[in-house]
PDB file of C-alpha atoms in Angstrom:
ATOM      1  CA  UNK A  42       0.166  -0.100   0.167  1.00 93.00           C
ATOM      2  CA  UNK A  43       1.032   3.666  -0.163  1.00 97.00           C
ATOM      3  CA  UNK A  44       3.623   4.615   2.320  1.00 98.00           C
ATOM      4  CA  UNK A  45       4.667   8.029   3.592  1.00 98.00           C
ATOM      5  CA  UNK A  46       8.452   8.916   4.983  1.00 97.00           C
ATOM      6  CA  UNK A  47       9.716  12.307   6.327  1.00 96.00           C
ATOM      7  CA  UNK A  48      12.611  13.694   6.661  1.00 96.00           C
ATOM      8  CA  UNK A  49      14.411  16.806   7.323  1.00 95.00           C
ATOM      9  CA  UNK A  50      13.600  16.875  11.024  1.00 95.00           C
ATOM     10  CA  UNK A  51      15.867  17.737  13.932  1.00 96.00           C
ATOM     11  CA  UNK A  52      17.748  19.952  16.340  1.00 97.00           C
ATOM     12  CA  UNK A  53      17.719  23.212  14.821  1.00 96.00           C
ATOM     13  CA  UNK A  54      18.618  26.583  15.718  1.00 96.00           C
ATOM     14  CA  UNK A  55      16.358  29.631  16.398  1.00 97.00           C
ATOM     15  CA  UNK A  56      16.371  31.984  13.702  1.00 97.00           C
ATOM     16  CA  UNK A  57      17.373  29.265  11.086  1.00 97.00           C
ATOM     17  CA  UNK A  58      15.595  27.677   8.267  1.00 97.00           C
ATOM     18  CA  UNK A  59      13.322  24.514   8.422  1.00 97.00           C
ATOM     19  CA  UNK A  60      12.932  22.087   5.153  1.00 97.00           C
ATOM     20  CA  UNK A  61      11.013  19.007   5.288  1.00 98.00           C
ATOM     21  CA  UNK A  62      10.386  16.430   2.660  1.00 98.00           C
ATOM     22  CA  UNK A  63       7.943  13.643   2.489  1.00 98.00           C
ATOM     23  CA  UNK A  64       8.245  11.070  -0.217  1.00 98.00           C
ATOM     24  CA  UNK A  65       4.971   8.899  -1.055  1.00 98.00           C
ATOM     25  CA  UNK A  66       5.775   5.524  -2.317  1.00 98.00           C
ATOM     26  CA  UNK A  67       3.396   3.057  -4.151  1.00 97.00           C
ATOM     27  CA  UNK A  68       0.891   5.390  -5.524  1.00 98.00           C
ATOM     28  CA  UNK A  69      -1.152   3.750  -7.740  1.00 97.00           C
ATOM     29  CA  UNK A  70      -1.479   4.965 -11.307  1.00 97.00           C
ATOM     30  CA  UNK A  71      -5.098   5.651 -11.182  1.00 97.00           C
ATOM     31  CA  UNK A  72      -4.994   7.605  -7.975  1.00 97.00           C
ATOM     32  CA  UNK A  73      -2.032   9.702  -9.967  1.00 97.00           C
ATOM     33  CA  UNK A  74      -4.613  10.162 -13.010  1.00 97.00           C
ATOM     34  CA  UNK A  75      -7.413  11.331 -10.667  1.00 97.00           C
ATOM     35  CA  UNK A  76      -5.618  13.547  -8.541  1.00 97.00           C
ATOM     36  CA  UNK A  77      -4.771  13.578  -4.515  1.00 98.00           C
ATOM     37  CA  UNK A  78      -3.565  15.610  -1.767  1.00 98.00           C
ATOM     38  CA  UNK A  79      -0.666  15.842   0.114  1.00 98.00           C
ATOM     39  CA  UNK A  80      -0.622  17.578   3.536  1.00 98.00           C
ATOM     40  CA  UNK A  81       1.574  18.612   6.633  1.00 98.00           C
ATOM     41  CA  UNK A  82       0.437  18.684  10.172  1.00 98.00           C
ATOM     42  CA  UNK A  83       2.182  19.388  13.438  1.00 98.00           C
ATOM     43  CA  UNK A  84       1.633  18.852  16.854  1.00 98.00           C
ATOM     44  CA  UNK A  85       3.251  20.868  19.295  1.00 97.00           C
ATOM     45  CA  UNK A  86       3.973  20.025  22.864  1.00 97.00           C
ATOM     46  CA  UNK A  87       0.841  19.737  24.853  1.00 97.00           C
ATOM     47  CA  UNK A  88      -1.383  21.356  21.701  1.00 97.00           C
ATOM     48  CA  UNK A  89      -3.742  19.403  19.807  1.00 96.00           C
ATOM     49  CA  UNK A  90      -2.796  18.269  16.132  1.00 96.00           C
ATOM     50  CA  UNK A  91      -3.104  21.578  13.535  1.00 96.00           C
ATOM     51  CA  UNK A  92      -3.040  21.566   9.699  1.00 97.00           C
ATOM     52  CA  UNK A  93      -0.211  23.610   8.353  1.00 98.00           C
ATOM     53  CA  UNK A  94      -0.843  22.990   4.441  1.00 98.00           C
ATOM     54  CA  UNK A  95      -2.265  20.922   1.411  1.00 98.00           C
ATOM     55  CA  UNK A  96      -0.961  20.439  -1.961  1.00 98.00           C
ATOM     56  CA  UNK A  97      -2.611  19.475  -4.930  1.00 98.00           C
ATOM     57  CA  UNK A  98      -0.973  16.142  -6.765  1.00 98.00           C
ATOM     58  CA  UNK A  99      -1.241  14.247  -9.646  1.00 97.00           C
ATOM     59  CA  UNK A 100      -1.549  13.975 -13.295  1.00 97.00           C
ATOM     60  CA  UNK A 101      -4.069  16.522 -13.205  1.00 97.00           C
ATOM     61  CA  UNK A 102      -5.185  20.200 -13.716  1.00 97.00           C
ATOM     62  CA  UNK A 103      -3.706  22.320 -10.917  1.00 97.00           C
ATOM     63  CA  UNK A 104      -1.136  19.981  -9.810  1.00 97.00           C
ATOM     64  CA  UNK A 105       0.922  21.933  -7.271  1.00 97.00           C
ATOM     65  CA  UNK A 106      -1.860  24.377  -6.107  1.00 97.00           C
ATOM     66  CA  UNK A 107      -1.132  25.217  -2.303  1.00 97.00           C
ATOM     67  CA  UNK A 108      -3.257  25.911   0.374  1.00 97.00           C
ATOM     68  CA  UNK A 109      -2.183  26.775   3.943  1.00 97.00           C
ATOM     69  CA  UNK A 110      -4.247  27.147   6.983  1.00 97.00           C
ATOM     70  CA  UNK A 111      -5.156  30.251   8.650  1.00 96.00           C
ATOM     71  CA  UNK A 112      -2.560  29.982  11.209  1.00 94.00           C
ATOM     72  CA  UNK A 113      -0.008  28.762   8.739  1.00 96.00           C
ATOM     73  CA  UNK A 114      -0.770  31.378   6.097  1.00 96.00           C
ATOM     74  CA  UNK A 115       2.380  33.759   5.457  1.00 96.00           C
ATOM     75  CA  UNK A 116       4.774  31.944   7.487  1.00 96.00           C
ATOM     76  CA  UNK A 117       5.343  28.677   5.584  1.00 98.00           C
ATOM     77  CA  UNK A 118       5.916  27.778   1.789  1.00 98.00           C
ATOM     78  CA  UNK A 119       5.823  24.285   0.500  1.00 97.00           C
ATOM     79  CA  UNK A 120       6.468  22.936  -2.943  1.00 97.00           C
ATOM     80  CA  UNK A 121       6.053  19.688  -4.757  1.00 98.00           C
ATOM     81  CA  UNK A 122       8.379  17.233  -7.044  1.00 98.00           C
ATOM     82  CA  UNK A 123       5.088  15.947  -8.421  1.00 97.00           C
ATOM     83  CA  UNK A 124       7.028  13.235 -10.389  1.00 97.00           C
ATOM     84  CA  UNK A 125       8.656  11.651  -7.550  1.00 97.00           C
ATOM     85  CA  UNK A 126       5.186  11.893  -5.160  1.00 98.00           C
ATOM     86  CA  UNK A 127       6.941  14.339  -2.650  1.00 98.00           C
ATOM     87  CA  UNK A 128       6.405  17.385  -0.891  1.00 98.00           C
ATOM     88  CA  UNK A 129       8.305  19.790   0.815  1.00 98.00           C
ATOM     89  CA  UNK A 130       7.769  22.413   3.842  1.00 98.00           C
ATOM     90  CA  UNK A 131       9.759  25.320   4.785  1.00 98.00           C
ATOM     91  CA  UNK A 132      10.246  27.851   7.319  1.00 98.00           C
ATOM     92  CA  UNK A 133      12.223  30.313   8.100  1.00 97.00           C
ATOM     93  CA  UNK A 134      13.034  32.473  11.270  1.00 97.00           C
ATOM     94  CA  UNK A 135      12.243  29.504  13.194  1.00 97.00           C
ATOM     95  CA  UNK A 136      11.316  29.600  16.749  1.00 97.00           C
ATOM     96  CA  UNK A 137      11.143  27.837  19.756  1.00 97.00           C
ATOM     97  CA  UNK A 138       7.206  27.285  19.358  1.00 96.00           C
ATOM     98  CA  UNK A 139       8.103  25.568  16.236  1.00 98.00           C
ATOM     99  CA  UNK A 140       9.213  22.480  18.149  1.00 98.00           C
ATOM    100  CA  UNK A 141       6.613  20.149  17.294  1.00 98.00           C
ATOM    101  CA  UNK A 142       6.293  16.593  15.617  1.00 98.00           C
ATOM    102  CA  UNK A 143       5.299  17.062  12.145  1.00 98.00           C
ATOM    103  CA  UNK A 144       3.075  14.911   9.963  1.00 98.00           C
ATOM    104  CA  UNK A 145       2.905  14.044   6.307  1.00 98.00           C
ATOM    105  CA  UNK A 146      -0.361  13.084   4.968  1.00 98.00           C
ATOM    106  CA  UNK A 147      -2.285  11.449   1.558  1.00 98.00           C
ATOM    107  CA  UNK A 148      -5.982  11.790   0.835  1.00 97.00           C
ATOM    108  CA  UNK A 149      -7.637  10.391  -2.208  1.00 97.00           C
ATOM    109  CA  UNK A 150      -8.849  13.286  -4.260  1.00 94.00           C
ATOM    110  CA  UNK A 151      -8.935  16.666  -3.208  1.00 93.00           C
ATOM    111  CA  UNK A 152      -9.600  16.824   0.395  1.00 94.00           C
ATOM    112  CA  UNK A 153      -9.467  20.028   3.006  1.00 93.00           C
ATOM    113  CA  UNK A 154      -7.364  20.257   6.023  1.00 93.00           C
ATOM    114  CA  UNK A 155      -8.947  17.983   8.249  1.00 94.00           C
ATOM    115  CA  UNK A 156      -6.629  14.848   9.358  1.00 94.00           C
ATOM    116  CA  UNK A 157     -10.033  12.172   9.209  1.00 95.00           C
ATOM    117  CA  UNK A 158      -9.868  12.867   5.335  1.00 95.00           C
ATOM    118  CA  UNK A 159      -6.571  11.582   5.332  1.00 96.00           C
ATOM    119  CA  UNK A 160      -6.109   7.791   4.239  1.00 97.00           C
ATOM    120  CA  UNK A 161      -2.081   7.535   4.481  1.00 98.00           C
ATOM    121  CA  UNK A 162       0.191   9.118   7.194  1.00 98.00           C
ATOM    122  CA  UNK A 163       3.922   8.971   8.002  1.00 98.00           C
ATOM    123  CA  UNK A 164       5.391   8.290  11.277  1.00 97.00           C
ATOM    124  CA  UNK A 165       6.399  11.712  11.867  1.00 97.00           C
ATOM    125  CA  UNK A 166       9.429  13.624  12.340  1.00 97.00           C
ATOM    126  CA  UNK A 167      10.702  15.673  15.310  1.00 97.00           C
ATOM    127  CA  UNK A 168      11.746  19.156  14.800  1.00 98.00           C
ATOM    128  CA  UNK A 169      13.287  20.902  18.006  1.00 98.00           C
ATOM    129  CA  UNK A 170      14.623  24.313  17.853  1.00 97.00           C
ATOM    130  CA  UNK A 171      16.610  25.216  20.937  1.00 91.00           C
ATOM    131  CA  UNK A 172      15.788  28.542  22.657  1.00 82.00           C
TER     132      UNK A 172
END
């Protein structure tokens, strides 16, 4: 089945930059042909999981269109390597409150930034920003 692997986490410096990758494997051809959504979520210590961004994927019009949650708009950027079923998440000017587990997820078709809509999840990658 589809599997997702996040990378790029670790201990980072305040004021520095974050760049995470998520690669999906075993994405069926029919899923690529009808389109799918990959998304980023994060969970800060002591808080509920929150949405960050979603990207429209596949061999479909509008592939690469990106949407951010209200809290992430203007603070994060996202990109894709569509042919490799891979998405990226970037943030500059990191602060200690960016410390979180960052999760990648994949949903079939075009779905909104609600965790319940995503069928496949990565294991998450820990990002720690030192104060």
